[in-house]
Structures are given as C-alpha cells and as structure tokens.
C-alpha cells in the first residue's frame, strides 16, 4: 500500500508485481524482440496440440482482457468472456490453465459447441478454422483418423487427452453442405475405445443429411 503509493507519486507505474519506470531522456534502444505472428502460434497450438503455446496464448489473452495474466483471474475472465459473447451458462466452462492438462478444468459439450459457433461468426473465423487439424492430414493430430471416410479432408477439429479423458471438438461438413459444430467429451476408463466411438460419431456427422 504505502510502497505502491510512494512509487506512484514518484512517477513509477506499478502493474501487478512489475515496476515500470519512465524511460530516461536520451536512452538508446539496445534490442527489440518481436514475437512470431499470433496466427502462427495458434496454428502450432491447434494442429500439433502444443501445450506450451496454449499456456502462453491463454495468459496473453487474460493479460489483454484484465491487465494480469494469471491462473486465478484468467479462469474467471474466460468464463465471463464466453458467457457474454457465446451465451455459455455460468458453471459450464471454467479454465484452470490454457493447455487443458489440469484435471480441474471443467466444460460441457453445450459450452464447447456454443464457443465454436461464436468462433465461426467472429472476425477471426477464417484463421481459426484454418488452424485446426484436418482429418487424415499428416500435419496434425488427426493424421491417422477418419481415413477412407466422408470426414477425411473435411473435418477440422481439436483433440484432447489426459488420463481418463478423451475429447474431440470442431467442425465437419455434412453430405448436404451443412457445417456442423460438434463436441464429444468422454470421462472414464478405456479412452482408446472412446476414441473409436468418437470416430464413428464424426463419420456419422459427415454422412448426415437432413
């Protein structure tokens, strides 16, 4: 309290635990490091399921939204963001991290599908769709799935896996040209068998007509 006030009065901006002082006059720029484009990070994150990039993108998004990239505040900010923008009911989505590796993360198929519909309609729709792994494409996590089915080269989605959990969420074009957002979430033992069921369900959607 007192230290923060003294620093503020001295012209030092205090952001969380980081003290940012004014740049001295005549200071010389020594080095500037620019990140690779966000679209590249998201491509690596989604197609290769890169947990390192996932954590950094999530923290950066939280910092942009609330001024602090933290696990505690980021989870609440994420829940409120999807409540306001995607209509996800409170309690159906809560993040404890960005990668999904924490067993304390919580979501529902309804929440995931609402989030996918929101992303499809958002200004970033095109790069988001392009970032997802494509069924049967050797570049992503769906490289060995859906080969020889109507979903091959058609479905684009994100896989998820930790102990006793296996998921698949994304989009697939139905046989009659309808774009379907879907989310298959499985909790329990025998996740390999669950992947087989999820593959059958994805193929069913790709063959679907109204």
PDB file of C-alpha atoms in Angstrom:
ATOM      1  CA  UNK A   1       0.000   0.000   0.000  1.00  0.00           C
ATOM      2  CA  UNK A   2       2.449   2.663   1.176  1.00  0.00           C
ATOM      3  CA  UNK A   3       5.177   1.493  -1.194  1.00  0.00           C
ATOM      4  CA  UNK A   4       2.801   1.436  -4.143  1.00  0.00           C
ATOM      5  CA  UNK A   5       1.612   4.976  -3.309  1.00  0.00           C
ATOM      6  CA  UNK A   6       5.188   6.252  -2.985  1.00  0.00           C
ATOM      7  CA  UNK A   7       6.174   4.710  -6.301  1.00  0.00           C
ATOM      8  CA  UNK A   8       3.097   6.181  -7.989  1.00  0.00           C
ATOM      9  CA  UNK A   9       3.893   9.643  -6.620  1.00  0.00           C
ATOM     10  CA  UNK A  10       7.427   9.247  -7.971  1.00  0.00           C
ATOM     11  CA  UNK A  11       6.051   8.577 -11.443  1.00  0.00           C
ATOM     12  CA  UNK A  12       6.646   4.824 -11.446  1.00  0.00           C
ATOM     13  CA  UNK A  13       3.780   2.746 -12.856  1.00  0.00           C
ATOM     14  CA  UNK A  14       3.107  -0.389 -10.837  1.00  0.00           C
ATOM     15  CA  UNK A  15       1.430  -3.245 -12.722  1.00  0.00           C
ATOM     16  CA  UNK A  16       0.885  -6.296 -10.543  1.00  0.00           C
ATOM     17  CA  UNK A  17       4.316  -7.108  -9.127  1.00  0.00           C
ATOM     18  CA  UNK A  18       6.183  -5.388 -12.016  1.00  0.00           C
ATOM     19  CA  UNK A  19       7.528  -1.864 -11.578  1.00  0.00           C
ATOM     20  CA  UNK A  20       7.705   0.167 -14.776  1.00  0.00           C
ATOM     21  CA  UNK A  21       9.746   3.360 -14.539  1.00  0.00           C
ATOM     22  CA  UNK A  22       9.731   6.222 -17.089  1.00  0.00           C
ATOM     23  CA  UNK A  23      12.305   5.878 -19.891  1.00  0.00           C
ATOM     24  CA  UNK A  24      15.188   8.329 -19.272  1.00  0.00           C
ATOM     25  CA  UNK A  25      15.730  11.052 -21.830  1.00  0.00           C
ATOM     26  CA  UNK A  26      18.402  10.141 -24.347  1.00  0.00           C
ATOM     27  CA  UNK A  27      18.052   6.420 -23.711  1.00  0.00           C
ATOM     28  CA  UNK A  28      19.309   4.256 -26.563  1.00  0.00           C
ATOM     29  CA  UNK A  29      17.358   1.239 -27.808  1.00  0.00           C
ATOM     30  CA  UNK A  30      19.575  -1.811 -27.394  1.00  0.00           C
ATOM     31  CA  UNK A  31      17.301  -4.604 -28.603  1.00  0.00           C
ATOM     32  CA  UNK A  32      13.694  -5.212 -29.616  1.00  0.00           C
ATOM     33  CA  UNK A  33      12.313  -8.736 -29.817  1.00  0.00           C
ATOM     34  CA  UNK A  34       9.075  -9.339 -31.718  1.00  0.00           C
ATOM     35  CA  UNK A  35       7.016 -12.483 -31.348  1.00  0.00           C
ATOM     36  CA  UNK A  36       6.054 -14.578 -34.336  1.00  0.00           C
ATOM     37  CA  UNK A  37       2.516 -13.725 -35.547  1.00  0.00           C
ATOM     38  CA  UNK A  38      -0.374 -14.918 -33.392  1.00  0.00           C
ATOM     39  CA  UNK A  39      -1.795 -16.900 -36.312  1.00  0.00           C
ATOM     40  CA  UNK A  40       1.429 -18.960 -36.403  1.00  0.00           C
ATOM     41  CA  UNK A  41       1.200 -19.665 -32.666  1.00  0.00           C
ATOM     42  CA  UNK A  42      -2.438 -20.711 -32.919  1.00  0.00           C
ATOM     43  CA  UNK A  43      -1.669 -22.956 -35.909  1.00  0.00           C
ATOM     44  CA  UNK A  44       1.045 -24.760 -33.934  1.00  0.00           C
ATOM     45  CA  UNK A  45      -1.169 -24.871 -30.857  1.00  0.00           C
ATOM     46  CA  UNK A  46      -4.190 -26.432 -32.551  1.00  0.00           C
ATOM     47  CA  UNK A  47      -2.663 -28.635 -35.242  1.00  0.00           C
ATOM     48  CA  UNK A  48       0.084 -30.111 -33.067  1.00  0.00           C
ATOM     49  CA  UNK A  49      -1.654 -29.741 -29.684  1.00  0.00           C
ATOM     50  CA  UNK A  50       1.270 -27.671 -28.372  1.00  0.00           C
ATOM     51  CA  UNK A  51       0.649 -27.148 -24.658  1.00  0.00           C
ATOM     52  CA  UNK A  52       3.482 -24.622 -24.270  1.00  0.00           C
ATOM     53  CA  UNK A  53       1.944 -22.286 -26.839  1.00  0.00           C
ATOM     54  CA  UNK A  54      -1.520 -22.883 -25.371  1.00  0.00           C
ATOM     55  CA  UNK A  55      -0.434 -21.641 -21.943  1.00  0.00           C
ATOM     56  CA  UNK A  56       1.227 -18.533 -23.362  1.00  0.00           C
ATOM     57  CA  UNK A  57      -1.669 -17.592 -25.643  1.00  0.00           C
ATOM     58  CA  UNK A  58      -4.141 -18.019 -22.765  1.00  0.00           C
ATOM     59  CA  UNK A  59      -2.027 -15.927 -20.378  1.00  0.00           C
ATOM     60  CA  UNK A  60      -1.592 -13.223 -23.019  1.00  0.00           C
ATOM     61  CA  UNK A  61      -5.348 -13.144 -23.641  1.00  0.00           C
ATOM     62  CA  UNK A  62      -6.028 -12.827 -19.905  1.00  0.00           C
ATOM     63  CA  UNK A  63      -3.469 -10.035 -19.597  1.00  0.00           C
ATOM     64  CA  UNK A  64      -5.079  -8.195 -22.515  1.00  0.00           C
ATOM     65  CA  UNK A  65      -8.565  -8.560 -21.008  1.00  0.00           C
ATOM     66  CA  UNK A  66      -7.934  -7.839 -17.332  1.00  0.00           C
ATOM     67  CA  UNK A  67      -4.387  -6.500 -17.148  1.00  0.00           C
ATOM     68  CA  UNK A  68      -2.953  -9.595 -15.489  1.00  0.00           C
ATOM     69  CA  UNK A  69      -2.105 -12.975 -16.973  1.00  0.00           C
ATOM     70  CA  UNK A  70      -2.741 -15.255 -14.029  1.00  0.00           C
ATOM     71  CA  UNK A  71      -4.307 -18.673 -13.483  1.00  0.00           C
ATOM     72  CA  UNK A  72      -6.649 -17.439 -10.754  1.00  0.00           C
ATOM     73  CA  UNK A  73      -8.011 -14.396 -12.552  1.00  0.00           C
ATOM     74  CA  UNK A  74      -7.742 -15.867 -16.042  1.00  0.00           C
ATOM     75  CA  UNK A  75     -10.249 -18.618 -15.324  1.00  0.00           C
ATOM     76  CA  UNK A  76     -12.928 -16.209 -14.168  1.00  0.00           C
ATOM     77  CA  UNK A  77     -12.219 -13.860 -17.086  1.00  0.00           C
ATOM     78  CA  UNK A  78     -12.568 -16.741 -19.546  1.00  0.00           C
ATOM     79  CA  UNK A  79     -15.888 -17.848 -18.046  1.00  0.00           C
ATOM     80  CA  UNK A  80     -17.274 -14.311 -18.219  1.00  0.00           C
ATOM     81  CA  UNK A  81     -15.991 -13.812 -21.773  1.00  0.00           C
ATOM     82  CA  UNK A  82     -17.797 -16.881 -23.082  1.00  0.00           C
ATOM     83  CA  UNK A  83     -20.900 -16.047 -21.053  1.00  0.00           C
ATOM     84  CA  UNK A  84     -21.133 -12.600 -22.631  1.00  0.00           C
ATOM     85  CA  UNK A  85     -20.056 -13.449 -26.168  1.00  0.00           C
ATOM     86  CA  UNK A  86     -21.165 -17.051 -26.712  1.00  0.00           C
ATOM     87  CA  UNK A  87     -24.035 -17.442 -24.268  1.00  0.00           C
ATOM     88  CA  UNK A  88     -22.267 -20.185 -22.285  1.00  0.00           C
ATOM     89  CA  UNK A  89     -24.120 -20.582 -18.960  1.00  0.00           C
ATOM     90  CA  UNK A  90     -22.026 -19.840 -15.892  1.00  0.00           C
ATOM     91  CA  UNK A  91     -20.764 -23.063 -14.371  1.00  0.00           C
ATOM     92  CA  UNK A  92     -20.455 -24.908 -17.687  1.00  0.00           C
ATOM     93  CA  UNK A  93     -16.963 -23.667 -18.535  1.00  0.00           C
ATOM     94  CA  UNK A  94     -14.074 -22.911 -16.206  1.00  0.00           C
ATOM     95  CA  UNK A  95     -10.382 -22.953 -17.072  1.00  0.00           C
ATOM     96  CA  UNK A  96      -7.602 -23.603 -14.589  1.00  0.00           C
ATOM     97  CA  UNK A  97      -4.951 -23.378 -17.306  1.00  0.00           C
ATOM     98  CA  UNK A  98      -4.548 -22.781 -21.011  1.00  0.00           C
ATOM     99  CA  UNK A  99      -3.446 -26.237 -22.109  1.00  0.00           C
ATOM    100  CA  UNK A 100      -6.276 -28.283 -20.612  1.00  0.00           C
ATOM    101  CA  UNK A 101      -3.848 -30.512 -18.708  1.00  0.00           C
ATOM    102  CA  UNK A 102      -5.280 -29.627 -15.306  1.00  0.00           C
ATOM    103  CA  UNK A 103      -7.840 -32.120 -14.015  1.00  0.00           C
ATOM    104  CA  UNK A 104      -9.675 -29.127 -12.519  1.00  0.00           C
ATOM    105  CA  UNK A 105     -10.731 -27.741 -15.901  1.00  0.00           C
ATOM    106  CA  UNK A 106     -14.476 -28.026 -16.432  1.00  0.00           C
ATOM    107  CA  UNK A 107     -16.659 -27.751 -19.522  1.00  0.00           C
ATOM    108  CA  UNK A 108     -19.680 -29.321 -21.214  1.00  0.00           C
ATOM    109  CA  UNK A 109     -20.484 -30.241 -24.828  1.00  0.00           C
ATOM    110  CA  UNK A 110     -23.045 -27.425 -24.825  1.00  0.00           C
ATOM    111  CA  UNK A 111     -20.407 -24.907 -23.747  1.00  0.00           C
ATOM    112  CA  UNK A 112     -17.933 -26.131 -26.367  1.00  0.00           C
ATOM    113  CA  UNK A 113     -20.457 -26.037 -29.214  1.00  0.00           C
ATOM    114  CA  UNK A 114     -21.579 -22.525 -28.226  1.00  0.00           C
ATOM    115  CA  UNK A 115     -17.938 -21.422 -28.180  1.00  0.00           C
ATOM    116  CA  UNK A 116     -17.354 -22.984 -31.611  1.00  0.00           C
ATOM    117  CA  UNK A 117     -20.412 -21.233 -33.055  1.00  0.00           C
ATOM    118  CA  UNK A 118     -19.153 -17.942 -31.601  1.00  0.00           C
ATOM    119  CA  UNK A 119     -15.702 -18.500 -33.146  1.00  0.00           C
ATOM    120  CA  UNK A 120     -17.272 -19.322 -36.524  1.00  0.00           C
ATOM    121  CA  UNK A 121     -19.121 -15.981 -36.565  1.00  0.00           C
ATOM    122  CA  UNK A 122     -16.260 -13.908 -35.126  1.00  0.00           C
ATOM    123  CA  UNK A 123     -13.903 -11.670 -37.171  1.00  0.00           C
ATOM    124  CA  UNK A 124     -11.124 -14.232 -36.596  1.00  0.00           C
ATOM    125  CA  UNK A 125     -13.242 -17.075 -38.030  1.00  0.00           C
ATOM    126  CA  UNK A 126     -11.114 -17.803 -41.104  1.00  0.00           C
ATOM    127  CA  UNK A 127      -7.710 -18.105 -39.385  1.00  0.00           C
ATOM    128  CA  UNK A 128      -9.301 -20.077 -36.543  1.00  0.00           C
ATOM    129  CA  UNK A 129     -10.830 -22.626 -38.922  1.00  0.00           C
ATOM    130  CA  UNK A 130      -7.513 -22.859 -40.780  1.00  0.00           C
ATOM    131  CA  UNK A 131      -5.615 -23.500 -37.536  1.00  0.00           C
ATOM    132  CA  UNK A 132      -7.460 -26.719 -36.687  1.00  0.00           C
ATOM    133  CA  UNK A 133      -6.132 -30.156 -37.571  1.00  0.00           C
ATOM    134  CA  UNK A 134      -7.779 -31.737 -40.633  1.00  0.00           C
ATOM    135  CA  UNK A 135      -8.907 -35.368 -40.638  1.00  0.00           C
ATOM    136  CA  UNK A 136      -6.382 -37.547 -42.466  1.00  0.00           C
ATOM    137  CA  UNK A 137      -3.890 -34.687 -42.972  1.00  0.00           C
ATOM    138  CA  UNK A 138      -0.366 -35.712 -41.959  1.00  0.00           C
ATOM    139  CA  UNK A 139       0.368 -32.250 -40.496  1.00  0.00           C
ATOM    140  CA  UNK A 140      -1.933 -32.501 -37.485  1.00  0.00           C
ATOM    141  CA  UNK A 141      -3.192 -34.639 -34.621  1.00  0.00           C
ATOM    142  CA  UNK A 142      -5.969 -36.118 -36.821  1.00  0.00           C
ATOM    143  CA  UNK A 143      -3.418 -37.618 -39.256  1.00  0.00           C
ATOM    144  CA  UNK A 144      -4.365 -41.232 -38.532  1.00  0.00           C
ATOM    145  CA  UNK A 145      -8.101 -40.726 -38.029  1.00  0.00           C
ATOM    146  CA  UNK A 146     -11.074 -40.812 -40.432  1.00  0.00           C
ATOM    147  CA  UNK A 147      -9.090 -42.096 -43.399  1.00  0.00           C
ATOM    148  CA  UNK A 148     -11.318 -43.549 -46.075  1.00  0.00           C
ATOM    149  CA  UNK A 149     -14.440 -41.915 -44.599  1.00  0.00           C
ATOM    150  CA  UNK A 150     -16.564 -38.936 -45.588  1.00  0.00           C
ATOM    151  CA  UNK A 151     -14.814 -36.937 -42.831  1.00  0.00           C
ATOM    152  CA  UNK A 152     -11.337 -37.250 -44.381  1.00  0.00           C
ATOM    153  CA  UNK A 153     -10.106 -33.885 -45.627  1.00  0.00           C
ATOM    154  CA  UNK A 154     -13.381 -32.403 -44.411  1.00  0.00           C
ATOM    155  CA  UNK A 155     -13.493 -32.431 -40.620  1.00  0.00           C
ATOM    156  CA  UNK A 156     -11.299 -29.891 -38.846  1.00  0.00           C
ATOM    157  CA  UNK A 157     -11.116 -30.230 -35.091  1.00  0.00           C
ATOM    158  CA  UNK A 158      -9.072 -30.262 -31.890  1.00  0.00           C
ATOM    159  CA  UNK A 159      -8.244 -33.394 -29.938  1.00  0.00           C
ATOM    160  CA  UNK A 160      -7.810 -33.524 -26.174  1.00  0.00           C
ATOM    161  CA  UNK A 161      -6.371 -36.173 -23.886  1.00  0.00           C
ATOM    162  CA  UNK A 162      -5.330 -36.680 -20.258  1.00  0.00           C
ATOM    163  CA  UNK A 163      -5.787 -39.718 -18.024  1.00  0.00           C
ATOM    164  CA  UNK A 164      -9.430 -40.843 -18.040  1.00  0.00           C
ATOM    165  CA  UNK A 165     -10.413 -38.143 -20.517  1.00  0.00           C
ATOM    166  CA  UNK A 166     -10.548 -38.016 -24.309  1.00  0.00           C
ATOM    167  CA  UNK A 167     -12.236 -35.336 -26.376  1.00  0.00           C
ATOM    168  CA  UNK A 168     -12.804 -34.233 -29.954  1.00  0.00           C
ATOM    169  CA  UNK A 169     -14.406 -30.893 -30.811  1.00  0.00           C
ATOM    170  CA  UNK A 170     -14.623 -28.926 -34.040  1.00  0.00           C
ATOM    171  CA  UNK A 171     -16.468 -28.701 -37.329  1.00  0.00           C
ATOM    172  CA  UNK A 172     -17.446 -31.037 -40.146  1.00  0.00           C
ATOM    173  CA  UNK A 173     -19.297 -30.504 -43.420  1.00  0.00           C
ATOM    174  CA  UNK A 174     -22.336 -32.774 -43.721  1.00  0.00           C
ATOM    175  CA  UNK A 175     -23.111 -34.513 -47.009  1.00  0.00           C
ATOM    176  CA  UNK A 176     -25.750 -31.895 -47.888  1.00  0.00           C
ATOM    177  CA  UNK A 177     -23.300 -28.985 -47.361  1.00  0.00           C
ATOM    178  CA  UNK A 178     -24.316 -28.016 -43.823  1.00  0.00           C
ATOM    179  CA  UNK A 179     -21.473 -27.021 -41.495  1.00  0.00           C
ATOM    180  CA  UNK A 180     -21.900 -28.759 -38.130  1.00  0.00           C
ATOM    181  CA  UNK A 181     -20.146 -27.745 -34.900  1.00  0.00           C
ATOM    182  CA  UNK A 182     -19.728 -30.701 -32.565  1.00  0.00           C
ATOM    183  CA  UNK A 183     -18.128 -31.693 -29.274  1.00  0.00           C
ATOM    184  CA  UNK A 184     -17.540 -35.233 -27.989  1.00  0.00           C
ATOM    185  CA  UNK A 185     -16.298 -35.384 -24.382  1.00  0.00           C
ATOM    186  CA  UNK A 186     -15.564 -38.667 -22.630  1.00  0.00           C
ATOM    187  CA  UNK A 187     -14.664 -39.217 -18.961  1.00  0.00           C
ATOM    188  CA  UNK A 188     -13.719 -42.658 -17.665  1.00  0.00           C
ATOM    189  CA  UNK A 189     -11.510 -45.640 -18.347  1.00  0.00           C
ATOM    190  CA  UNK A 190     -10.769 -47.177 -21.757  1.00  0.00           C
ATOM    191  CA  UNK A 191     -10.180 -43.895 -23.584  1.00  0.00           C
ATOM    192  CA  UNK A 192      -8.934 -45.856 -26.618  1.00  0.00           C
ATOM    193  CA  UNK A 193     -12.402 -47.350 -27.010  1.00  0.00           C
ATOM    194  CA  UNK A 194     -13.849 -43.862 -26.572  1.00  0.00           C
ATOM    195  CA  UNK A 195     -11.748 -42.628 -29.488  1.00  0.00           C
ATOM    196  CA  UNK A 196     -13.272 -45.351 -31.640  1.00  0.00           C
ATOM    197  CA  UNK A 197     -16.783 -44.236 -30.712  1.00  0.00           C
ATOM    198  CA  UNK A 198     -15.903 -40.593 -31.346  1.00  0.00           C
ATOM    199  CA  UNK A 199     -14.539 -41.547 -34.770  1.00  0.00           C
ATOM    200  CA  UNK A 200     -17.779 -43.339 -35.600  1.00  0.00           C
ATOM    201  CA  UNK A 201     -19.814 -40.315 -34.485  1.00  0.00           C
ATOM    202  CA  UNK A 202     -17.694 -37.947 -36.571  1.00  0.00           C
ATOM    203  CA  UNK A 203     -18.134 -40.156 -39.633  1.00  0.00           C
ATOM    204  CA  UNK A 204     -21.875 -40.234 -38.991  1.00  0.00           C
ATOM    205  CA  UNK A 205     -21.996 -36.429 -38.986  1.00  0.00           C
ATOM    206  CA  UNK A 206     -20.019 -36.249 -42.249  1.00  0.00           C
ATOM    207  CA  UNK A 207     -22.554 -38.612 -43.850  1.00  0.00           C
ATOM    208  CA  UNK A 208     -25.526 -36.743 -42.396  1.00  0.00           C
ATOM    209  CA  UNK A 209     -28.288 -35.148 -44.485  1.00  0.00           C
ATOM    210  CA  UNK A 210     -31.486 -33.506 -43.274  1.00  0.00           C
TER     211      UNK A 210
END
